[in-house]
Tab-separated table of N, CA and C in Angstrom:
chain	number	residue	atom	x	y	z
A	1	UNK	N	0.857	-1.186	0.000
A	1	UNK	CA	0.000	0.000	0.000
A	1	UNK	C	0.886	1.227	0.000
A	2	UNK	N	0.750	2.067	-0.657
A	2	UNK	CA	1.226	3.660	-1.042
A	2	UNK	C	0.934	4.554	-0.401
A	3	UNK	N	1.457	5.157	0.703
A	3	UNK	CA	0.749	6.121	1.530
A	3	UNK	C	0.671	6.752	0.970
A	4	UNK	N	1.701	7.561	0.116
A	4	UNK	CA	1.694	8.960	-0.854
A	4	UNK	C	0.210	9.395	-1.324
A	5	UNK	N	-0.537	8.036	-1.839
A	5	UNK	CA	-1.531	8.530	-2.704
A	5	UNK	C	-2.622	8.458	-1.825
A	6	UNK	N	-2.992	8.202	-0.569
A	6	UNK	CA	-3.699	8.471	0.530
A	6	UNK	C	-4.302	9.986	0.617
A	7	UNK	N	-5.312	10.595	1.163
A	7	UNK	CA	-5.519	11.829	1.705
A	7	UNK	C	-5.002	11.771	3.379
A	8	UNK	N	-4.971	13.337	3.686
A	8	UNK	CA	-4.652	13.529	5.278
A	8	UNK	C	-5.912	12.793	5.823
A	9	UNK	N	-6.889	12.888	5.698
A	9	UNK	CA	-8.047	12.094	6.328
A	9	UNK	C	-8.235	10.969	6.463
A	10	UNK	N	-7.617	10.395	5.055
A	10	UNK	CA	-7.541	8.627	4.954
A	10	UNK	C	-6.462	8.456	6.189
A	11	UNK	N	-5.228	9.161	5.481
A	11	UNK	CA	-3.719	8.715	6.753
A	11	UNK	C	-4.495	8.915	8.411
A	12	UNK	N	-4.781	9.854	8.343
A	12	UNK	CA	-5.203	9.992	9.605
A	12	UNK	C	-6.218	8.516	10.962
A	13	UNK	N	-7.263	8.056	9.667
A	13	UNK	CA	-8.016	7.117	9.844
A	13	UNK	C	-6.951	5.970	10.071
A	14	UNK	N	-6.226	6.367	9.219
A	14	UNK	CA	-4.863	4.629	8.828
A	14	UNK	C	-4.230	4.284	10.152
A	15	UNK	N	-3.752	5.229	10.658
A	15	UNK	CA	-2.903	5.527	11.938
A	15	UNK	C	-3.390	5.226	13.011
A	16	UNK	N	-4.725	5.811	13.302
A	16	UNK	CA	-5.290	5.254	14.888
A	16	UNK	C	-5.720	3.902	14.511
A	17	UNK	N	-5.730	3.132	13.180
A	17	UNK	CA	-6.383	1.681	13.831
A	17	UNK	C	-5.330	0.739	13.170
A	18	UNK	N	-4.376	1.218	13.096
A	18	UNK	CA	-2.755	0.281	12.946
A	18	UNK	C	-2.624	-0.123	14.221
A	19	UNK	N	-2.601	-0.177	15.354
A	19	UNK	CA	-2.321	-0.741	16.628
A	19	UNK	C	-3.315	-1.985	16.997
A	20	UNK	N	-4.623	-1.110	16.973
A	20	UNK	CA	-5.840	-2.838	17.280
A	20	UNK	C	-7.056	-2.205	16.431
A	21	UNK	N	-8.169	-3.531	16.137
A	21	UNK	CA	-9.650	-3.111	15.501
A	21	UNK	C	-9.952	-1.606	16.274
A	22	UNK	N	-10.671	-1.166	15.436
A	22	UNK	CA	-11.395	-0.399	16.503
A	22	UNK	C	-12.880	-0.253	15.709
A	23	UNK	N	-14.195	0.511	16.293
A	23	UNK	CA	-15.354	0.773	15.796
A	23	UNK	C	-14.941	1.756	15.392
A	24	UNK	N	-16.398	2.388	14.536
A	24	UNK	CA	-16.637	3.679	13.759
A	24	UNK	C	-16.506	4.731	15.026
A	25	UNK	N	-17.013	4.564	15.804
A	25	UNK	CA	-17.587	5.506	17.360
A	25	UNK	C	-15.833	5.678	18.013
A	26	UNK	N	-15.287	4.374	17.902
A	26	UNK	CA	-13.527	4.687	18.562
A	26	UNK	C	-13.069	5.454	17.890
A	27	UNK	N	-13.260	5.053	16.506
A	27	UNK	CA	-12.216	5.783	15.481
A	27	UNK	C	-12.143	7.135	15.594
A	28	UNK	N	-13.580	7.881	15.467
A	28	UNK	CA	-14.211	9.415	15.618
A	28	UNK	C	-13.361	9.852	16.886
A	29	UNK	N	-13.116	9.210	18.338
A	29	UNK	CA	-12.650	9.589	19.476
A	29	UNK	C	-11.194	9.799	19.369
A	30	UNK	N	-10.610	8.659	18.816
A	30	UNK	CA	-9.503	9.194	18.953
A	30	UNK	C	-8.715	9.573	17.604
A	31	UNK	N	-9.172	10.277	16.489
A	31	UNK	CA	-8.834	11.204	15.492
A	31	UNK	C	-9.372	12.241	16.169
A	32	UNK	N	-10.500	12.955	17.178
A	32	UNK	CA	-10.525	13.793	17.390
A	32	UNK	C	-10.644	15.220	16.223
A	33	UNK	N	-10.713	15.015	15.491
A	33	UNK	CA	-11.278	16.029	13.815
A	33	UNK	C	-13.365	15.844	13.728
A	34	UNK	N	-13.659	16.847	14.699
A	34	UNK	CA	-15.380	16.965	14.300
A	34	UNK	C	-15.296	16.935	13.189
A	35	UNK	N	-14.774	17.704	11.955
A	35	UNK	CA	-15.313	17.590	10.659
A	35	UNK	C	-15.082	16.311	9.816
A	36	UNK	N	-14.855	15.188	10.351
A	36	UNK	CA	-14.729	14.017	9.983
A	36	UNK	C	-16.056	13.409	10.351
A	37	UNK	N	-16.644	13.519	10.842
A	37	UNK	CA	-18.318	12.505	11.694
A	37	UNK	C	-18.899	12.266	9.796
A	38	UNK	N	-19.360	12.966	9.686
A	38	UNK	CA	-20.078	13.238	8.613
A	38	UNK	C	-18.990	12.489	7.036
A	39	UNK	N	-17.884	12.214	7.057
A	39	UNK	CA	-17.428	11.687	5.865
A	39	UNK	C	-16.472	10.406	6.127
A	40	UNK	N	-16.744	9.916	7.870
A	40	UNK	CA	-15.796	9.251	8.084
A	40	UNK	C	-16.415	7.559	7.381
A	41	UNK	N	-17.370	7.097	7.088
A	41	UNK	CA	-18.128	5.986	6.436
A	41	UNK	C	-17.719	6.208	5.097
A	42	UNK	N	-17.440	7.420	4.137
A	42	UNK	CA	-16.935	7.527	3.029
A	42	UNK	C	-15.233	7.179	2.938
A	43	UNK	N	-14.552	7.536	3.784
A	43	UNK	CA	-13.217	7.308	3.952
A	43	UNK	C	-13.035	5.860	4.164
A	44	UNK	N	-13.903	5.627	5.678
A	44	UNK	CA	-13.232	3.721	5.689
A	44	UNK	C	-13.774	2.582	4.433
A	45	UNK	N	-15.096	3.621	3.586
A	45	UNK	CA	-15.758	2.634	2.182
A	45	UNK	C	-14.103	2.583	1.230
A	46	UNK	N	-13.402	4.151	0.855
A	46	UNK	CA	-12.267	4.344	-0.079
A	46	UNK	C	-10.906	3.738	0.487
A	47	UNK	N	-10.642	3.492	1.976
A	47	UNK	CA	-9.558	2.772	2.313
A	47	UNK	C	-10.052	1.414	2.205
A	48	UNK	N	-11.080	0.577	2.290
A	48	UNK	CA	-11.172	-0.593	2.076
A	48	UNK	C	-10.863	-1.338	0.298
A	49	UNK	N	-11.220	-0.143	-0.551
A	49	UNK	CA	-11.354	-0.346	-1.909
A	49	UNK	C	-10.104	-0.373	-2.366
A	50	UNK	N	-9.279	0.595	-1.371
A	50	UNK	CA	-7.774	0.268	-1.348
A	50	UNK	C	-6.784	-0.536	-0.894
A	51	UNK	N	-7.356	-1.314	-0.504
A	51	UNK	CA	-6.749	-2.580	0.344
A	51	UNK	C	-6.156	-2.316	1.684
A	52	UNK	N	-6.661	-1.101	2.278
A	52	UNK	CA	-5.504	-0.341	3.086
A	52	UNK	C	-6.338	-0.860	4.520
A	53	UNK	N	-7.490	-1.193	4.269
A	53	UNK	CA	-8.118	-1.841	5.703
A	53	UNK	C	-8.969	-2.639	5.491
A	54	UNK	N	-9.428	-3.659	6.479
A	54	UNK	CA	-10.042	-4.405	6.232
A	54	UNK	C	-11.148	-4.401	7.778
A	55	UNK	N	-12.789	-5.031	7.610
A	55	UNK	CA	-13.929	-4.926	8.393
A	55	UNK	C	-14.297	-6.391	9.276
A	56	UNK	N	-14.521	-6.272	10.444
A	56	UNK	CA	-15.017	-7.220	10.444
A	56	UNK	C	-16.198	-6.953	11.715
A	57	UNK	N	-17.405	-8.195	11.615
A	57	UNK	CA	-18.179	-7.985	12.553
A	57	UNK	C	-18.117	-9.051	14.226
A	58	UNK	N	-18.127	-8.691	15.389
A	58	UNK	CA	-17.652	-9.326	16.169
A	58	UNK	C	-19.289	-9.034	16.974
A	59	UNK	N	-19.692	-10.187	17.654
A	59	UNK	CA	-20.956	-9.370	18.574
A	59	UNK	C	-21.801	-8.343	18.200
A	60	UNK	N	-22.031	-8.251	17.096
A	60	UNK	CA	-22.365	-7.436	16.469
A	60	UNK	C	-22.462	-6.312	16.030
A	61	UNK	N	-20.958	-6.012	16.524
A	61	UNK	CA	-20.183	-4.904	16.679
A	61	UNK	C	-19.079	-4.860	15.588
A	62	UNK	N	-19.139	-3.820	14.558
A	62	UNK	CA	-18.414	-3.592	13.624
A	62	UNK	C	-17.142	-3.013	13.812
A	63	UNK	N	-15.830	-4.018	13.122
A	63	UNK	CA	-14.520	-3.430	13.774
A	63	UNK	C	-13.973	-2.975	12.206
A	64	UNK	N	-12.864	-2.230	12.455
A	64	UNK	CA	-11.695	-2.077	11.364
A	64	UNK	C	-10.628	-2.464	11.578
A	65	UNK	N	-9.940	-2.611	11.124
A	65	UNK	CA	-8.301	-2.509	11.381
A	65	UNK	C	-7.506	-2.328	10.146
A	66	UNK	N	-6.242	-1.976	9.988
A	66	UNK	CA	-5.260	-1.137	8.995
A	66	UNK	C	-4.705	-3.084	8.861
A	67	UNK	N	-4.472	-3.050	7.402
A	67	UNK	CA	-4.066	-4.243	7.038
A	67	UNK	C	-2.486	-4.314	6.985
């Protein structure tokens, strides 16, 4: 994967869930960027299409993590 061709928003998303899964609701907490709420489901749809993360459902609780 190519960070270069990433946005600051994608990298940003990339970074807090390289360590462990996290939810949509973690992710928002700790990027800490309000103007992300509203486009952050568009970002983890374009990092998945990029191979750059991958989803999974646990308890019925939706995780991410950076591949």
């Amino acid at each position: 994967m190519n960070n270069n061709k990433l946005t600051a928003q994608q990298l940003s998303v990339l970074n807090v869930i390289k360590e462990e899964p996290l939810t949509s609701f973690q992710i928002l907490n700790k990027v800490e960027n309000i103007s992300m709420i509203l486009s952050l489901y568009t970002i983890i749809d374009q990092l998945k299409s990029k191979g750059a993360i991958e989803s999974y459902t646990k308890e019925n609780v939706k995780y991410h993590i950076a591949c």
